[in-house]
Short mmCIF file of C-alpha atoms and ligand atoms in Angstrom, two decimals:
data_model
loop_
_atom_site.label_atom_id
_atom_site.label_comp_id
_atom_site.label_asym_id
_atom_site.label_seq_id
_atom_site.Cartn_x
_atom_site.Cartn_y
_atom_site.Cartn_z
CA MET A 1 26.47 19.01 -10.19
CA ASN A 2 24.71 15.86 -9.92
CA LYS A 3 22.75 15.61 -6.41
CA ASN A 4 20.99 13.08 -4.16
CA ILE A 5 17.59 13.62 -3.43
CA TYR A 6 15.46 11.52 -0.71
CA ILE A 7 11.78 11.84 -0.44
CA GLU A 8 9.93 11.06 3.26
CA THR A 9 6.14 10.44 2.41
CA TYR A 10 3.00 10.82 4.96
CA GLY A 11 -0.71 10.71 4.45
CA CYS A 12 -2.27 8.76 1.81
CA GLN A 13 -1.62 6.35 -0.95
CA MET A 14 -2.63 9.75 -3.39
CA ASN A 15 0.88 11.20 -1.50
CA VAL A 16 2.63 7.93 -2.05
CA ALA A 17 1.63 8.05 -5.79
CA ASP A 18 2.21 11.94 -6.18
CA SER A 19 6.29 10.93 -4.76
CA GLU A 20 6.66 9.04 -7.05
CA THR A 21 5.96 11.14 -9.62
CA VAL A 22 8.22 14.18 -7.78
CA ALA A 23 10.94 11.62 -7.95
CA ALA A 24 10.61 11.15 -11.80
CA ILE A 25 10.20 15.18 -12.28
CA MET A 26 13.73 15.33 -9.91
CA GLN A 27 15.16 12.21 -11.89
CA SER A 28 14.63 13.82 -15.19
CA SER A 29 16.62 17.21 -14.06
CA ASN A 30 19.67 15.43 -12.97
CA PHE A 31 18.57 14.62 -8.95
CA THR A 32 19.33 10.93 -8.06
CA PRO A 33 16.53 9.83 -5.83
CA VAL A 34 18.23 7.63 -2.94
CA THR A 35 16.59 5.46 -0.11
CA LYS A 36 18.87 6.37 2.88
CA ILE A 37 18.57 10.02 4.57
CA GLY A 38 22.38 10.05 5.30
CA GLU A 39 23.18 10.03 1.71
CA ALA A 40 20.60 12.72 0.65
CA ASP A 41 21.60 16.59 -0.44
CA VAL A 42 17.97 17.25 -0.60
CA VAL A 43 15.40 16.34 1.41
CA ILE A 44 11.38 16.88 0.13
CA ILE A 45 8.53 15.90 2.83
CA ASN A 46 5.31 15.16 1.25
CA THR A 47 2.55 16.06 3.72
CA CYS A 48 -0.66 15.62 4.72
CA SER A 49 -3.33 18.03 6.76
CA VAL A 50 -6.56 15.94 7.39
CA ARG A 51 -6.17 15.70 10.72
CA ASP A 52 -4.27 18.27 12.95
CA ASN A 53 -1.73 15.24 14.53
CA ALA A 54 -0.91 14.72 10.60
CA GLU A 55 0.40 18.26 11.19
CA GLN A 56 1.91 18.20 14.34
CA LYS A 57 4.24 15.26 13.32
CA ILE A 58 5.43 17.36 10.39
CA TRP A 59 5.93 20.33 12.93
CA HIS A 60 8.37 17.13 14.87
CA ARG A 61 10.06 16.14 12.26
CA LEU A 62 11.19 19.76 11.66
CA ASP A 63 12.85 20.12 14.45
CA PHE A 64 15.17 16.70 13.84
CA PHE A 65 15.75 18.71 10.42
CA LYS A 66 16.92 22.10 11.78
CA GLY A 67 19.06 19.72 13.84
CA LEU A 68 20.52 17.59 11.31
CA LYS A 69 21.14 21.01 9.19
CA ARG A 70 23.49 21.94 11.55
CA ARG A 71 25.98 19.08 10.81
CA LYS A 72 25.10 19.28 7.08
CA LYS A 73 25.56 22.07 6.11
CA HIS A 74 24.52 22.00 2.42
CA LEU A 75 21.11 19.62 3.33
CA LYS A 76 18.50 21.32 1.77
CA VAL A 77 14.98 20.87 2.91
CA GLY A 78 11.38 21.20 1.06
CA ILE A 79 8.09 20.92 1.96
CA ILE A 80 5.23 19.39 -0.76
CA GLY A 81 2.15 18.20 -0.12
CA CYS A 82 -1.53 19.20 1.67
CA MET A 83 0.30 21.04 4.64
CA ALA A 84 2.48 23.16 2.14
CA GLN A 85 -0.39 24.17 0.37
CA ARG A 86 -2.29 25.14 3.83
CA VAL A 87 0.65 27.02 5.49
CA ALA A 88 3.14 27.59 3.00
CA ASP A 89 4.34 30.91 4.59
CA LYS A 90 3.96 29.40 8.37
CA LEU A 91 6.57 26.45 6.91
CA LEU A 92 9.04 28.76 5.33
CA GLU A 93 9.43 30.81 8.66
CA HIS A 94 10.82 27.56 9.95
CA GLU A 95 14.47 27.03 10.30
CA ALA A 96 14.90 23.77 8.72
CA VAL A 97 12.73 24.79 5.58
CA ASP A 98 13.86 26.01 2.25
CA PHE A 99 11.57 25.63 -0.49
CA VAL A 100 7.49 24.34 -0.44
CA ALA A 101 5.22 24.01 -3.48
CA GLY A 102 1.70 22.31 -3.05
CA PRO A 103 0.32 19.36 -5.07
CA ASP A 104 -0.27 21.34 -8.66
CA ALA A 105 3.23 22.69 -8.63
CA TYR A 106 5.47 19.71 -8.32
CA ARG A 107 6.83 20.32 -12.53
CA SER A 108 8.99 23.79 -10.65
CA LEU A 109 10.64 21.68 -8.05
CA PRO A 110 13.52 21.63 -9.55
CA GLU A 111 13.52 24.98 -9.77
CA LEU A 112 13.04 25.93 -6.18
CA VAL A 113 15.40 23.63 -5.38
CA ASN A 114 18.16 24.96 -7.81
CA GLU A 115 16.99 28.49 -6.41
CA ALA A 116 17.00 27.61 -2.72
CA ASP A 117 20.55 29.00 -2.24
CA ILE A 118 19.66 32.55 -3.46
CA GLU A 119 17.46 35.02 -1.83
CA VAL A 120 14.24 35.06 -4.07
CA ASN A 121 10.71 33.42 -2.94
CA HIS A 122 10.70 30.20 -2.67
CA ILE A 123 7.25 29.22 -2.61
CA ASN A 124 5.39 27.76 -5.01
CA THR A 125 1.57 26.99 -4.31
CA TYR A 126 -0.46 27.94 -7.15
CA PHE A 127 -3.62 26.01 -8.31
CA ASP A 128 -3.59 24.40 -11.72
CA ILE A 129 -6.57 23.08 -12.11
CA GLU A 130 -5.14 21.47 -15.76
CA GLU A 131 -2.32 19.97 -13.78
CA THR A 132 -2.91 16.09 -14.15
CA TYR A 133 1.22 15.43 -14.64
CA SER A 134 0.34 13.97 -17.43
CA GLY A 135 3.44 12.71 -19.43
CA ILE A 136 5.86 11.28 -16.17
CA VAL A 137 6.08 7.92 -15.60
CA GLN A 138 6.33 7.68 -11.94
CA TYR A 139 9.87 6.36 -10.79
CA LYS A 140 9.65 3.18 -8.94
CA ASN A 141 12.70 2.26 -6.52
CA GLY A 142 12.59 -1.25 -7.57
CA GLU A 143 11.61 -2.44 -4.15
CA ASN A 144 8.18 -3.07 -4.11
CA ALA A 145 7.68 -4.18 -8.20
CA ILE A 146 4.41 -5.51 -7.30
CA SER A 147 1.96 -3.31 -6.50
CA GLY A 148 1.89 0.39 -8.69
CA PHE A 149 -0.43 3.25 -8.20
CA VAL A 150 -1.87 4.96 -11.16
CA PRO A 151 -3.41 8.16 -10.06
CA ILE A 152 -6.87 9.23 -12.26
CA THR A 153 -8.55 12.08 -10.77
CA ARG A 154 -7.09 14.78 -8.38
CA GLY A 155 -8.60 16.99 -6.54
CA CYS A 156 -11.81 17.08 -4.98
CA ASN A 157 -15.79 18.97 -5.20
CA ASN A 158 -17.69 17.36 -2.67
CA PHE A 159 -16.82 20.30 0.03
CA CYS A 160 -17.90 17.77 2.68
CA SER A 161 -18.08 20.11 5.56
CA TYR A 162 -15.09 18.58 7.96
CA CYS A 163 -12.47 17.92 4.90
CA ILE A 164 -9.30 20.11 4.21
CA VAL A 165 -8.69 18.36 1.03
CA PRO A 166 -10.89 20.77 -1.53
CA TYR A 167 -8.78 23.60 -0.18
CA THR A 168 -5.46 22.25 -0.19
CA ARG A 169 -5.83 20.01 -3.38
CA GLY A 170 -7.94 22.43 -5.35
CA ARG A 171 -11.03 21.15 -7.85
CA GLU A 172 -11.58 17.54 -9.30
CA ARG A 173 -9.59 16.62 -12.59
CA SER A 174 -9.34 13.70 -14.78
CA SER A 175 -6.57 12.03 -16.35
CA SER A 176 -6.94 11.34 -19.97
CA TYR A 177 -7.99 7.80 -20.11
CA ASN A 178 -5.22 6.95 -23.12
CA ASP A 179 -2.80 8.15 -20.64
CA ILE A 180 -4.24 5.88 -17.90
CA ILE A 181 -4.34 2.83 -20.41
CA ASN A 182 -0.40 3.69 -21.05
CA GLU A 183 0.74 3.54 -17.60
CA VAL A 184 -1.19 0.54 -16.89
CA ALA A 185 0.34 -0.83 -19.75
CA ASP A 186 3.93 0.21 -19.07
CA LEU A 187 3.25 -1.42 -15.20
CA ARG A 188 1.81 -4.39 -16.80
CA ASP A 189 5.12 -4.99 -19.01
CA LYS A 190 7.46 -4.38 -16.50
CA GLY A 191 5.72 -7.34 -14.39
CA TYR A 192 3.85 -5.68 -12.09
CA LYS A 193 1.07 -8.15 -10.52
CA GLU A 194 -1.19 -5.53 -9.48
CA ILE A 195 -2.70 -1.86 -9.67
CA THR A 196 -4.63 0.64 -7.47
CA LEU A 197 -6.85 3.64 -9.46
CA LEU A 198 -6.30 6.32 -7.25
CA GLY A 199 -8.28 9.60 -7.00
CA GLN A 200 -9.91 11.13 -3.74
CA ASN A 201 -13.08 10.51 -5.24
CA VAL A 202 -12.34 7.58 -8.11
CA ASN A 203 -15.88 6.37 -9.13
CA SER A 204 -16.85 10.37 -10.54
CA TYR A 205 -13.85 9.67 -12.96
CA TYR A 206 -15.19 11.33 -16.42
CA PHE A 207 -12.76 12.25 -19.23
CA GLU A 208 -14.18 13.19 -22.87
CA ASP A 209 -12.60 13.52 -25.98
CA ASP A 210 -13.39 13.60 -30.00
CA ASN A 211 -14.09 9.88 -29.93
CA LYS A 212 -15.89 8.78 -26.37
CA MET A 213 -16.95 9.88 -23.25
CA VAL A 214 -15.71 7.60 -20.97
CA ASP A 215 -16.85 6.94 -16.86
CA PHE A 216 -15.47 4.86 -14.20
CA PRO A 217 -17.42 1.66 -14.53
CA THR A 218 -16.40 2.29 -18.92
CA LEU A 219 -12.54 3.27 -17.58
CA ILE A 220 -12.25 0.19 -15.39
CA LYS A 221 -13.09 -2.18 -17.79
CA MET A 222 -10.62 -1.00 -19.81
CA VAL A 223 -8.20 -1.23 -17.27
CA ALA A 224 -8.96 -4.66 -16.85
CA GLU A 225 -8.97 -5.59 -20.44
CA THR A 226 -5.57 -4.08 -20.71
CA ALA A 227 -4.02 -6.33 -17.89
CA PRO A 228 -5.97 -9.32 -17.86
CA GLU A 229 -3.30 -11.44 -15.64
CA MET A 230 -3.35 -8.33 -12.94
CA ARG A 231 -5.14 -7.42 -10.00
CA ILE A 232 -7.04 -4.42 -10.47
CA ARG A 233 -8.20 -2.18 -7.21
CA PHE A 234 -9.28 1.33 -6.79
CA THR A 235 -9.85 3.77 -3.74
CA THR A 236 -11.62 5.97 -2.60
CA SER A 237 -14.92 5.81 -3.74
CA HIS A 238 -17.75 7.95 -2.45
CA PRO A 239 -20.98 6.42 -1.71
CA LYS A 240 -23.10 8.82 -3.72
CA ASP A 241 -21.02 7.52 -7.19
CA ILE A 242 -21.36 4.03 -6.73
CA SER A 243 -23.43 2.69 -9.57
CA ASP A 244 -24.81 -0.61 -10.30
CA SER A 245 -22.68 -0.41 -13.69
CA LEU A 246 -19.40 -0.24 -11.22
CA ILE A 247 -20.75 -2.88 -9.20
CA GLU A 248 -21.74 -5.10 -11.98
CA ALA A 249 -18.15 -4.42 -13.77
CA ILE A 250 -16.67 -6.00 -10.33
CA ALA A 251 -18.69 -9.25 -10.79
CA GLN A 252 -18.25 -9.15 -14.32
CA TYR A 253 -14.18 -9.33 -14.22
CA ASP A 254 -12.40 -11.77 -12.66
CA ASN A 255 -8.91 -9.54 -12.42
CA ILE A 256 -11.26 -6.98 -10.86
CA CYS A 257 -11.00 -7.22 -7.09
CA ASN A 258 -13.60 -7.91 -5.07
CA HIS A 259 -13.17 -5.42 -2.53
CA ILE A 260 -14.60 -1.77 -1.92
CA HIS A 261 -13.78 0.57 0.28
CA LEU A 262 -16.91 3.02 0.86
CA PRO A 263 -16.50 5.09 3.54
CA VAL A 264 -19.53 6.05 5.35
CA GLN A 265 -18.00 8.38 8.01
CA SER A 266 -21.25 8.47 10.27
CA GLY A 267 -24.15 6.18 10.62
CA SER A 268 -26.74 9.33 11.71
CA ASN A 269 -28.58 10.87 8.97
CA LYS A 270 -28.13 13.90 11.04
CA VAL A 271 -24.50 14.05 11.46
CA LEU A 272 -24.52 13.02 7.00
CA LYS A 273 -26.09 16.22 6.90
CA LEU A 274 -24.10 18.23 8.71
CA MET A 275 -21.44 16.72 7.16
CA ASN A 276 -22.66 17.82 3.40
CA ARG A 277 -21.94 13.61 2.58
CA LYS A 278 -24.79 13.96 0.08
CA TYR A 279 -26.30 10.30 0.77
CA THR A 280 -28.37 9.20 3.76
CA ARG A 281 -27.66 6.12 6.29
CA GLU A 282 -30.91 4.65 3.68
CA TRP A 283 -28.91 4.94 0.76
CA TYR A 284 -25.81 3.73 1.80
CA LEU A 285 -27.43 0.76 3.06
CA GLU A 286 -29.15 0.19 -0.16
CA ARG A 287 -25.89 0.19 -1.81
CA ILE A 288 -24.25 -2.47 0.54
CA GLU A 289 -27.10 -4.40 -0.15
CA LYS A 290 -26.72 -4.21 -4.33
CA ILE A 291 -22.90 -4.98 -3.54
CA LYS A 292 -23.68 -7.91 -1.26
CA SER A 293 -25.98 -9.44 -3.59
CA THR A 294 -24.25 -8.78 -6.59
CA ILE A 295 -20.58 -9.93 -5.28
CA PRO A 296 -20.23 -12.94 -3.41
CA ASN A 297 -17.45 -12.20 -1.01
CA CYS A 298 -16.71 -9.07 -1.47
CA GLY A 299 -14.19 -7.20 1.24
CA LEU A 300 -15.89 -4.52 2.16
CA SER A 301 -13.98 -1.27 4.39
CA SER A 302 -14.82 2.11 5.20
CA ASP A 303 -13.76 5.23 6.80
CA ILE A 304 -15.40 6.19 10.23
CA PHE A 305 -15.50 9.21 12.95
CA CYS A 306 -16.66 10.13 15.86
CA GLY A 307 -17.21 13.23 18.02
CA PHE A 308 -18.45 15.58 14.96
CA SER A 309 -20.18 18.75 15.51
CA GLU A 310 -23.50 17.67 17.30
CA GLU A 311 -22.99 13.92 17.43
CA THR A 312 -25.16 13.00 20.47
CA GLU A 313 -24.79 9.63 22.23
CA THR A 314 -27.84 8.40 20.03
CA GLU A 315 -26.48 9.40 16.89
CA PHE A 316 -22.87 7.98 17.89
CA GLN A 317 -24.96 4.71 18.51
CA GLU A 318 -26.75 4.81 15.16
CA THR A 319 -22.99 4.88 13.68
CA LEU A 320 -22.23 1.45 15.91
CA ASP A 321 -25.36 -0.19 14.30
CA LEU A 322 -24.53 0.50 11.32
CA MET A 323 -21.28 -0.97 11.58
CA ASN A 324 -22.92 -3.98 12.66
CA ILE A 325 -25.28 -4.13 9.53
CA VAL A 326 -22.70 -3.92 7.19
CA GLU A 327 -20.28 -5.97 9.18
CA TYR A 328 -16.99 -4.41 7.38
CA ASP A 329 -14.24 -6.58 6.92
CA SER A 330 -11.90 -3.65 8.28
CA ALA A 331 -12.08 0.09 8.79
CA PHE A 332 -9.79 3.33 9.57
CA LEU A 333 -11.62 4.66 12.77
CA PHE A 334 -10.80 8.34 13.69
CA LYS A 335 -12.21 11.19 16.25
CA TYR A 336 -13.03 14.63 14.57
CA SER A 337 -10.29 17.13 14.13
CA VAL A 338 -11.48 20.59 13.55
CA ARG A 339 -9.74 21.78 10.16
CA PRO A 340 -9.59 25.57 9.22
CA ASP A 341 -11.13 27.13 6.77
CA THR A 342 -13.25 24.26 6.07
CA ALA A 343 -17.24 24.77 6.22
CA ALA A 344 -17.91 22.99 9.49
CA SER A 345 -15.06 24.95 11.25
CA LYS A 346 -16.74 28.36 9.95
CA THR A 347 -20.75 27.21 10.67
CA LEU A 348 -20.50 24.48 13.37
CA VAL A 349 -19.22 24.23 16.84
CA ASP A 350 -17.14 21.82 18.08
CA ASP A 351 -19.23 20.54 21.00
CA VAL A 352 -18.23 17.29 21.96
CA SER A 353 -15.66 16.85 24.30
CA GLU A 354 -12.12 15.59 23.93
CA THR A 355 -12.85 12.90 26.91
CA GLU A 356 -15.96 12.14 24.72
CA LYS A 357 -14.31 11.92 21.61
CA VAL A 358 -11.28 9.51 22.94
CA ALA A 359 -14.11 7.08 24.47
CA ARG A 360 -16.28 7.21 21.39
CA LEU A 361 -13.47 6.32 19.32
CA ASN A 362 -12.51 3.16 21.59
CA ARG A 363 -15.95 2.01 21.30
CA LEU A 364 -15.43 2.01 17.39
CA ILE A 365 -12.29 0.46 17.58
CA ALA A 366 -13.75 -2.21 20.20
CA LEU A 367 -16.35 -2.98 18.22
CA GLN A 368 -14.62 -3.02 14.51
CA ASN A 369 -11.96 -5.51 16.04
CA GLN A 370 -14.79 -7.57 17.16
CA ILE A 371 -16.57 -7.53 13.89
CA SER A 372 -13.25 -7.97 11.88
CA LEU A 373 -12.25 -11.33 14.15
CA LYS A 374 -15.58 -12.55 13.08
CA LYS A 375 -15.57 -11.75 9.54
CA ASN A 376 -12.02 -13.64 9.42
CA LYS A 377 -12.96 -16.94 11.45
CA ALA A 378 -15.46 -16.91 9.04
CA ASP A 379 -12.63 -17.51 6.09
CA ILE A 380 -11.06 -20.64 8.34
CA GLY A 381 -11.50 -23.86 5.92
CA LYS A 382 -11.58 -21.76 2.71
CA THR A 383 -8.82 -21.37 -0.05
CA LEU A 384 -8.11 -18.31 -1.10
CA GLU A 385 -5.91 -17.02 -3.72
CA VAL A 386 -2.86 -14.48 -2.24
CA LEU A 387 -0.56 -12.41 -4.31
CA ILE A 388 3.15 -12.81 -2.20
CA GLU A 389 4.31 -9.48 -1.35
CA GLY A 390 7.00 -10.61 1.28
CA PHE A 391 8.34 -11.83 4.24
CA SER A 392 6.67 -11.75 7.44
CA LYS A 393 7.54 -9.18 9.69
CA ARG A 394 7.78 -11.79 12.74
CA SER A 395 9.59 -14.78 10.65
CA LYS A 396 11.78 -15.27 7.81
CA ASP A 397 10.10 -18.55 7.29
CA PHE A 398 7.05 -16.97 6.97
CA LEU A 399 5.40 -15.28 3.84
CA PHE A 400 2.83 -12.61 3.72
CA GLY A 401 0.18 -11.71 0.83
CA ARG A 402 -3.23 -10.26 0.22
CA THR A 403 -6.81 -11.60 -0.89
CA GLN A 404 -8.52 -10.33 -3.25
CA GLN A 405 -10.53 -8.80 -0.19
CA ASN A 406 -7.46 -7.19 1.18
CA LYS A 407 -7.25 -9.51 3.91
CA VAL A 408 -3.40 -10.15 4.87
CA VAL A 409 -2.82 -14.06 4.64
CA VAL A 410 0.87 -15.43 6.52
CA PHE A 411 1.79 -18.75 5.34
CA PRO A 412 5.19 -20.72 5.63
CA ASP A 413 7.51 -20.34 2.58
CA ALA A 414 8.47 -23.38 0.25
CA ASN A 415 10.27 -21.56 -1.92
CA PHE A 416 7.71 -19.46 -3.21
CA LYS A 417 8.10 -16.64 -5.19
CA VAL A 418 7.41 -13.18 -3.87
CA GLY A 419 4.88 -11.41 -6.60
CA SER A 420 3.26 -14.51 -7.83
CA PHE A 421 -0.42 -16.14 -6.98
CA ILE A 422 -0.50 -19.11 -4.72
CA ASN A 423 -4.02 -21.08 -3.03
CA VAL A 424 -3.90 -20.60 0.80
CA LYS A 425 -5.91 -22.98 2.98
CA ILE A 426 -7.22 -20.46 5.81
CA THR A 427 -6.24 -22.70 9.11
CA ASP A 428 -6.70 -19.69 11.85
CA ALA A 429 -7.31 -16.19 12.10
CA SER A 430 -7.11 -12.96 14.25
CA SER A 431 -9.21 -9.79 14.07
CA ALA A 432 -5.83 -8.42 11.59
CA THR A 433 -4.77 -11.31 9.62
CA LEU A 434 -5.70 -14.51 8.45
CA LYS A 435 -3.13 -17.99 8.86
CA GLY A 436 -2.94 -20.48 6.51
CA ILE A 437 -1.18 -23.31 4.81
CA PRO A 438 -0.40 -23.40 0.81
CA LYS A 439 -2.54 -25.83 -1.54
CA ILE A 440 0.30 -26.76 -4.25
N1 5AD B 501 -11.39 14.98 11.45
C1 5AD B 501 -10.98 13.15 11.59
N2 5AD B 501 -11.22 12.75 10.26
C2 5AD B 501 -11.18 13.28 8.70
N3 5AD B 501 -10.86 12.86 7.73
C3 5AD B 501 -11.22 13.48 6.98
N4 5AD B 501 -11.15 14.84 7.59
C4 5AD B 501 -11.59 14.53 8.82
C5 5AD B 501 -11.17 15.75 9.78
N5 5AD B 501 -11.28 16.95 9.85
C6 5AD B 501 -11.21 11.11 7.76
C7 5AD B 501 -12.31 10.51 6.84
C8 5AD B 501 -11.68 10.33 5.61
C9 5AD B 501 -10.26 9.71 5.93
C10 5AD B 501 -9.15 10.03 4.61
O1 5AD B 501 -9.80 10.70 7.04
O2 5AD B 501 -12.81 9.29 7.76
O3 5AD B 501 -12.22 9.80 4.95
FE1 SF4 B 502 -3.79 13.85 3.50
FE2 SF4 B 502 -5.93 14.17 2.32
FE3 SF4 B 502 -4.13 15.51 1.92
FE4 SF4 B 502 -4.35 12.65 1.24
S1 SF4 B 502 -5.45 13.93 -0.09
S2 SF4 B 502 -2.43 14.05 2.01
S3 SF4 B 502 -5.18 12.21 3.06
S4 SF4 B 502 -5.09 15.85 3.43
#
């Protein structure tokens, strides 16, 4: 019998892409992806473990599903993603959960769902170092046929001391460049306008076969040439692997977006060392200088978190100082959350109080808002190319889109087509958005 499946996604863009892979796997086994929970026979929750509050959100969500299952007796609920890998047994003990699959086990999901009625072990959390989901064309529900994700690496070998990812997603592996180029060509032929190459550490991409050795700069050029009319983005990059040849490739190709997301995490050398980030503040700032001098108008963004073990007020101020030097257009800001099994959890003391973490986080946010406002105001008067993504949330008379630098622009609609590129003259700016008038 054909069953409807609803997938709920938490966490990073990699999880969004993985949910599309899972939808494709399920669809080829006679499940129909649906967009409303009410229509589902099976719900799959794709989870994140990066901070404790991400996991708490899922436990609360499971209490909701426990209630729903009382009313809808045949409903099956499964957990996938990083949390599924980390706490599989504990999840399966929850009344709402019928099956659990880790990030390398998604091909077995149809089987796990079908077995969920019988008394067997419904867990698959085996790591498969070979698994890149090669040959699976991601399922797109057609709602956003503008931007598509193409995963190029999975897993991570960096072992930053605070990070759970190497334990939930296993070792790093790269997809074959042929698979990647085929996926890009497929999205191009389907009319997509933008592609984001994804990986926990995209710029350490490396694939070798009998014909070629392909690193990330080589790959991104191949992608840019395969889809010259499309915008190419990539995330996330590790500062240690941001090479001159990558920076030069971005400058050289008009369709590789002038935007680099380069998480610094901290501005203090002592903290970076404790984090096992493998670069110094000086190295990072030199890379930023190289980017600024090679790619004029390059959008820059970062991930930063405060309150890591042994971070003093002075070291925290070094982070604020670095933010003032780089002047990121935007940043994701967090406070440290100890993750079980990581090196930091075993060898360092979580010695910054919660009150102090919250106070530092508020200072990070206040400073970044100030910098974002300054950077956005500097765009007033410029004419920028915008890819139209949809209607503004506030009013149907306005559309919104993004610049190459990944800034959101809101402008009045005059029968423009979603998915088309237009030039917008920027007339106003807040810390979060630009406003403008289309130039026709
Ligand atoms: N606590 C707080 N933030 C974290 N991040 C990763 N691990 C932790 C943690 N244990 C942040 C980093 C990373 C982003 C995805 O989440 O900034 O780049
Ligand atoms: Fe969360 Fe990291 Fe896993 Fe993505 S890879 S889902 S951010 S823990």
